[in-house]
Amino acid sequence: MNALTSWLFARRAAARAKRARGEAPPADPPRHIAIILDGNGRWASRRGLPRTAGHAAGAETFRQIATYCRDIGVEYLTVYAFSTENWKRPRQEVEAIMDLLGKYLRESVETMERDHIRLKILGDPAMLSDELRALIDETAEISGRYEGFQANVCINYGGRDEIVRAAMRYAEDYRSGAAGQLTEELFSGYMFSAGIPDPDLVIRPGGEMRLSNFLMWESAYSELYFTDVLWPDFTPADIDAAVAEFNRRDRRFGGIKK
Ligand code: FPP
């Protein structure tokens, strides 16, 4: 058994043990959690593994955390899997991430309806492979058939890019008479995230304290939570800790405390 496989078994066993203990889920989970998946490369390097093994571990962590978020009553989970800037990485690493995304989408086509997980891809699909684009269309079509928990995976996504595209699309509609005076609400409808409520909580594992061009428009009033835990090591207990911290925050949205 290689290092990655034994890690995977241990992780799944720990999740089963947590479920068996029947630990209480956090009360009052936020409606929408967004996560910057960071720390995969360092996680792998610390184990003497190639960076791509870190991404494979990170994909497994995503599966587990998405299921956990659904189970505790979160309605939307948005993750930053591949940014418009990530194309600068070595070709082999980019290909490995794209392969993992393809694998995840193929599995999702088989299981999402059964598991009641809707899936939406946020970002510009133009630079993705034909296969990935077809899978994105297929998962969107399946997601349209039912209600329930929605996972949003940002691929070839950049927050500024999203705003510029929205501005261009609005300008076209305005010119043709299809759109009226611009308001924040109207503009939100031009984003990749149209129809999705803004994230209440943005979590960044991996020790960095920045947003790295993630949901620049949508996170205006999000609570931010940073942790040193590397993404592949992130567990449901880390979600519980972030939610507990979120519930201690005083969200005023620019107003004053009542
Ligand atoms: C950031 O860690 C991670 C990425 C750029 C890729 C994330 C992609 C996946 C987990 C693959 C599949 C995803 C899904 C949703 C199925 P990093 O490489 O920047 O880590 P480092 O800061 O330690 O180098």
Short mmCIF file of C-alpha atoms and ligand atoms in Angstrom, two decimals:
data_model
loop_
_atom_site.label_atom_id
_atom_site.label_comp_id
_atom_site.label_asym_id
_atom_site.label_seq_id
_atom_site.Cartn_x
_atom_site.Cartn_y
_atom_site.Cartn_z
CA MET A 1 0.00 0.00 0.00
CA ASN A 2 1.51 3.38 -0.91
CA ALA A 3 1.58 6.42 1.40
CA LEU A 4 -1.40 8.07 -0.29
CA THR A 5 -3.59 4.95 -0.12
CA SER A 6 -2.86 4.31 3.57
CA TRP A 7 -3.60 7.98 4.32
CA LEU A 8 -6.92 7.58 2.50
CA PHE A 9 -7.89 4.49 4.53
CA ALA A 10 -6.97 6.21 7.81
CA ARG A 11 -8.99 9.28 6.86
CA ARG A 12 -12.08 7.28 5.94
CA ALA A 13 -11.77 5.22 9.13
CA ALA A 14 -11.59 8.42 11.22
CA ALA A 15 -14.74 9.76 9.51
CA ARG A 16 -16.57 6.47 10.17
CA ALA A 17 -15.50 6.56 13.82
CA LYS A 18 -16.79 10.14 14.17
CA ARG A 19 -20.16 9.12 12.70
CA ALA A 20 -20.31 6.06 14.96
CA ARG A 21 -19.70 8.24 18.03
CA GLY A 22 -22.79 10.18 16.94
CA GLU A 23 -21.14 13.51 17.69
CA ALA A 24 -23.59 16.37 17.53
CA PRO A 25 -23.34 18.50 14.37
CA PRO A 26 -22.80 22.23 14.94
CA ALA A 27 -25.98 24.17 15.60
CA ASP A 28 -26.89 26.96 13.18
CA PRO A 29 -24.54 26.26 10.29
CA PRO A 30 -24.14 29.13 7.82
CA ARG A 31 -26.23 28.85 4.69
CA HIS A 32 -23.23 29.21 2.36
CA ILE A 33 -19.61 28.25 3.12
CA ALA A 34 -16.81 28.98 0.65
CA ILE A 35 -13.35 27.42 0.91
CA ILE A 36 -10.00 28.19 -0.73
CA LEU A 37 -8.38 24.77 -1.15
CA ASP A 38 -4.81 25.56 -0.14
CA GLY A 39 -1.85 23.58 1.13
CA ASN A 40 -1.96 20.51 -1.13
CA GLY A 41 1.59 21.01 -2.41
CA ARG A 42 3.11 21.46 1.07
CA TRP A 43 1.16 18.49 2.41
CA ALA A 44 2.72 16.30 -0.30
CA SER A 45 6.26 17.73 0.05
CA ARG A 46 6.23 17.07 3.80
CA ARG A 47 5.59 13.41 3.02
CA GLY A 48 8.18 13.22 0.26
CA LEU A 49 5.40 12.80 -2.31
CA PRO A 50 4.95 14.65 -5.62
CA ARG A 51 2.70 17.74 -5.48
CA THR A 52 0.13 15.89 -7.58
CA ALA A 53 -0.37 13.42 -4.69
CA GLY A 54 -1.35 16.44 -2.59
CA HIS A 55 -4.00 17.38 -5.11
CA ALA A 56 -5.33 13.80 -5.15
CA ALA A 57 -5.55 13.90 -1.35
CA GLY A 58 -7.19 17.33 -1.59
CA ALA A 59 -9.85 15.98 -3.96
CA GLU A 60 -10.66 13.23 -1.44
CA THR A 61 -10.89 15.82 1.34
CA PHE A 62 -13.29 17.84 -0.80
CA ARG A 63 -15.59 14.81 -1.21
CA GLN A 64 -15.67 14.24 2.52
CA ILE A 65 -16.18 17.89 3.46
CA ALA A 66 -18.92 18.37 0.85
CA THR A 67 -20.81 15.37 2.25
CA TYR A 68 -20.34 16.66 5.79
CA CYS A 69 -21.56 20.16 4.89
CA ARG A 70 -24.66 18.67 3.26
CA ASP A 71 -25.31 16.50 6.32
CA ILE A 72 -25.13 19.39 8.79
CA GLY A 73 -27.54 21.53 6.79
CA VAL A 74 -25.28 23.88 4.84
CA GLU A 75 -27.12 24.76 1.60
CA TYR A 76 -24.19 25.86 -0.57
CA LEU A 77 -20.49 24.96 -0.52
CA THR A 78 -18.23 26.80 -2.96
CA VAL A 79 -14.60 25.74 -3.42
CA TYR A 80 -11.74 27.38 -5.28
CA ALA A 81 -10.16 24.49 -7.16
CA PHE A 82 -8.36 26.18 -10.07
CA SER A 83 -7.84 29.89 -10.60
CA THR A 84 -7.28 31.88 -13.78
CA GLU A 85 -3.68 32.28 -12.47
CA ASN A 86 -3.08 28.55 -11.86
CA TRP A 87 -2.31 28.00 -15.58
CA LYS A 88 1.17 29.36 -14.71
CA ARG A 89 1.98 26.08 -12.90
CA PRO A 90 4.01 23.33 -14.59
CA ARG A 91 2.06 21.60 -17.36
CA GLN A 92 2.20 18.23 -15.58
CA GLU A 93 0.63 19.70 -12.42
CA VAL A 94 -2.12 21.47 -14.40
CA GLU A 95 -2.88 18.22 -16.25
CA ALA A 96 -3.04 16.29 -12.96
CA ILE A 97 -5.53 18.80 -11.49
CA MET A 98 -7.65 18.69 -14.68
CA ASP A 99 -7.61 14.86 -14.55
CA LEU A 100 -8.81 14.96 -10.94
CA LEU A 101 -11.57 17.40 -11.81
CA GLY A 102 -12.61 15.16 -14.73
CA LYS A 103 -12.61 12.11 -12.44
CA TYR A 104 -14.72 13.93 -9.86
CA LEU A 105 -17.22 15.13 -12.48
CA ARG A 106 -17.49 11.65 -14.02
CA GLU A 107 -18.19 10.15 -10.59
CA SER A 108 -20.68 12.93 -9.88
CA VAL A 109 -22.67 12.15 -13.01
CA GLU A 110 -23.16 8.64 -11.55
CA THR A 111 -23.86 9.57 -7.93
CA MET A 112 -25.13 13.14 -7.52
CA GLU A 113 -28.82 12.39 -8.09
CA ARG A 114 -28.72 9.49 -5.60
CA ASP A 115 -26.80 11.59 -3.04
CA HIS A 116 -28.86 14.74 -3.66
CA ILE A 117 -25.89 16.92 -4.43
CA ARG A 118 -26.33 19.60 -7.10
CA LEU A 119 -23.15 20.71 -8.78
CA LYS A 120 -22.34 23.97 -10.50
CA ILE A 121 -19.04 24.98 -12.06
CA LEU A 122 -18.14 28.66 -11.71
CA GLY A 123 -15.58 30.11 -14.11
CA ASP A 124 -14.85 30.36 -17.79
CA PRO A 125 -15.06 26.91 -19.41
CA ALA A 126 -13.57 28.11 -22.72
CA MET A 127 -10.02 26.94 -21.92
CA LEU A 128 -11.09 23.54 -20.59
CA SER A 129 -11.02 20.30 -22.58
CA ASP A 130 -14.05 19.21 -24.64
CA GLU A 131 -14.53 16.32 -22.20
CA LEU A 132 -14.59 18.59 -19.15
CA ARG A 133 -16.98 21.00 -20.86
CA ALA A 134 -19.33 18.12 -21.77
CA LEU A 135 -19.22 16.87 -18.16
CA ILE A 136 -19.97 20.38 -16.87
CA ASP A 137 -23.05 20.55 -19.13
CA GLU A 138 -24.15 17.09 -18.03
CA THR A 139 -23.84 17.85 -14.30
CA ALA A 140 -25.72 21.15 -14.83
CA GLU A 141 -28.52 19.29 -16.60
CA ILE A 142 -28.77 16.68 -13.80
CA SER A 143 -28.67 19.42 -11.11
CA GLY A 144 -31.67 21.12 -12.72
CA ARG A 145 -33.85 18.09 -11.93
CA TYR A 146 -34.01 18.45 -8.15
CA GLU A 147 -33.61 20.74 -5.18
CA GLY A 148 -31.10 20.40 -2.37
CA PHE A 149 -27.53 20.99 -1.30
CA GLN A 150 -25.40 22.63 -4.00
CA ALA A 151 -21.64 22.33 -4.40
CA ASN A 152 -20.02 25.01 -6.57
CA VAL A 153 -16.56 24.24 -7.89
CA CYS A 154 -14.58 27.21 -9.23
CA ILE A 155 -12.50 26.16 -12.22
CA ASN A 156 -10.59 28.68 -14.33
CA TYR A 157 -12.15 31.22 -12.00
CA GLY A 158 -10.88 34.67 -11.06
CA GLY A 159 -12.85 37.19 -9.03
CA ARG A 160 -11.74 40.18 -11.08
CA ASP A 161 -12.25 38.27 -14.31
CA GLU A 162 -15.81 37.50 -13.17
CA ILE A 163 -16.50 41.20 -12.52
CA VAL A 164 -15.04 42.30 -15.89
CA ARG A 165 -17.10 39.69 -17.76
CA ALA A 166 -20.23 40.74 -15.88
CA ALA A 167 -19.56 44.40 -16.77
CA MET A 168 -19.13 43.54 -20.46
CA ARG A 169 -22.31 41.46 -20.56
CA TYR A 170 -24.26 44.18 -18.80
CA ALA A 171 -22.91 46.82 -21.20
CA GLU A 172 -24.10 44.74 -24.18
CA ASP A 173 -27.55 44.32 -22.67
CA TYR A 174 -27.74 48.02 -21.83
CA ARG A 175 -26.75 48.98 -25.39
CA SER A 176 -29.38 46.70 -26.87
CA GLY A 177 -32.03 47.93 -24.45
CA ALA A 178 -32.32 44.54 -22.71
CA ALA A 179 -31.15 45.93 -19.35
CA GLY A 180 -32.03 49.08 -17.46
CA GLN A 181 -30.24 51.17 -14.84
CA LEU A 182 -27.46 49.24 -13.08
CA THR A 183 -28.02 48.25 -9.46
CA GLU A 184 -26.02 45.92 -7.22
CA GLU A 185 -28.78 43.34 -7.44
CA LEU A 186 -28.96 43.53 -11.23
CA PHE A 187 -25.17 43.30 -11.51
CA SER A 188 -25.09 40.19 -9.27
CA GLY A 189 -27.25 38.52 -11.91
CA TYR A 190 -24.40 38.83 -14.42
CA MET A 191 -21.89 36.98 -12.21
CA PHE A 192 -21.04 33.27 -12.55
CA SER A 193 -22.66 33.06 -9.10
CA ALA A 194 -26.03 34.45 -10.27
CA GLY A 195 -28.85 33.09 -8.13
CA ILE A 196 -26.52 31.82 -5.37
CA PRO A 197 -26.63 33.72 -2.06
CA ASP A 198 -23.36 35.39 -1.03
CA PRO A 199 -21.07 33.24 1.12
CA ASP A 200 -21.60 33.79 4.85
CA LEU A 201 -18.25 32.27 5.75
CA VAL A 202 -15.03 32.05 3.71
CA ILE A 203 -12.49 29.56 5.05
CA ARG A 204 -8.85 29.51 4.00
CA PRO A 205 -6.76 26.60 5.23
CA GLY A 206 -3.01 26.46 4.54
CA GLY A 207 -1.81 29.38 6.67
CA GLU A 208 -2.05 32.26 4.17
CA MET A 209 -4.24 35.23 5.06
CA ARG A 210 -5.51 36.52 1.75
CA LEU A 211 -8.40 35.94 -0.63
CA SER A 212 -6.31 35.41 -3.78
CA ASN A 213 -8.95 36.73 -6.19
CA PHE A 214 -11.70 34.46 -4.80
CA LEU A 215 -15.31 35.71 -4.89
CA MET A 216 -14.25 39.38 -4.82
CA TRP A 217 -17.79 40.64 -5.44
CA GLU A 218 -19.67 38.02 -3.41
CA SER A 219 -17.50 38.09 -0.24
CA ALA A 220 -18.09 41.79 0.54
CA TYR A 221 -19.73 40.91 3.88
CA SER A 222 -18.47 37.37 4.42
CA GLU A 223 -16.86 36.39 7.69
CA LEU A 224 -13.28 35.23 7.07
CA TYR A 225 -11.70 32.26 8.87
CA PHE A 226 -8.03 31.33 8.46
CA THR A 227 -6.36 28.18 9.75
CA ASP A 228 -2.87 26.68 9.43
CA VAL A 229 -4.31 23.21 8.75
CA LEU A 230 -3.32 22.14 5.23
CA TRP A 231 -6.32 21.34 3.03
CA PRO A 232 -5.74 17.56 2.76
CA ASP A 233 -5.65 17.38 6.57
CA PHE A 234 -8.88 19.40 6.90
CA THR A 235 -11.61 17.34 8.62
CA PRO A 236 -15.26 17.77 9.64
CA ALA A 237 -13.93 18.84 13.07
CA ASP A 238 -12.28 21.82 11.33
CA ILE A 239 -15.64 22.74 9.77
CA ASP A 240 -17.17 22.50 13.26
CA ALA A 241 -14.47 24.83 14.63
CA ALA A 242 -15.00 27.35 11.81
CA VAL A 243 -18.79 27.25 12.26
CA ALA A 244 -18.44 27.72 16.04
CA GLU A 245 -16.22 30.76 15.42
CA PHE A 246 -18.68 32.06 12.80
CA ASN A 247 -21.51 31.81 15.32
CA ARG A 248 -19.51 33.91 17.80
CA ARG A 249 -19.10 36.73 15.26
CA ASP A 250 -21.34 39.77 15.36
CA ARG A 251 -22.50 40.40 11.78
CA ARG A 252 -23.70 43.98 11.43
CA PHE A 253 -23.50 44.52 7.64
CA GLY A 254 -22.46 48.11 8.23
CA GLY A 255 -25.25 48.76 10.74
CA ILE A 256 -25.01 48.98 14.50
CA LYS A 257 -25.68 46.39 17.17
CA LYS A 258 -29.33 46.24 18.21
C1 FPP B 1 -3.85 24.79 -3.86
O1 FPP B 1 -2.84 24.14 -3.14
C2 FPP B 1 -4.63 23.80 -4.61
C3 FPP B 1 -4.88 23.83 -5.94
C4 FPP B 1 -4.39 24.89 -6.83
C5 FPP B 1 -5.63 22.76 -6.61
C6 FPP B 1 -6.86 22.25 -5.90
C7 FPP B 1 -7.39 21.14 -6.68
C8 FPP B 1 -7.84 19.97 -6.19
C9 FPP B 1 -7.94 19.66 -4.75
C10 FPP B 1 -8.19 18.93 -7.17
C11 FPP B 1 -9.59 18.53 -7.38
C12 FPP B 1 -10.67 19.33 -6.79
C13 FPP B 1 -11.95 18.93 -6.67
C14 FPP B 1 -12.93 19.90 -6.17
C15 FPP B 1 -12.41 17.57 -7.02
P1 FPP B 1 -1.33 24.48 -3.51
O2 FPP B 1 -0.91 23.55 -4.58
O3 FPP B 1 -1.21 25.93 -3.86
O4 FPP B 1 -0.60 24.14 -2.17
P2 FPP B 1 0.73 24.82 -1.61
O5 FPP B 1 0.37 26.24 -1.26
O6 FPP B 1 1.03 24.00 -0.41
O7 FPP B 1 1.76 24.70 -2.69
#
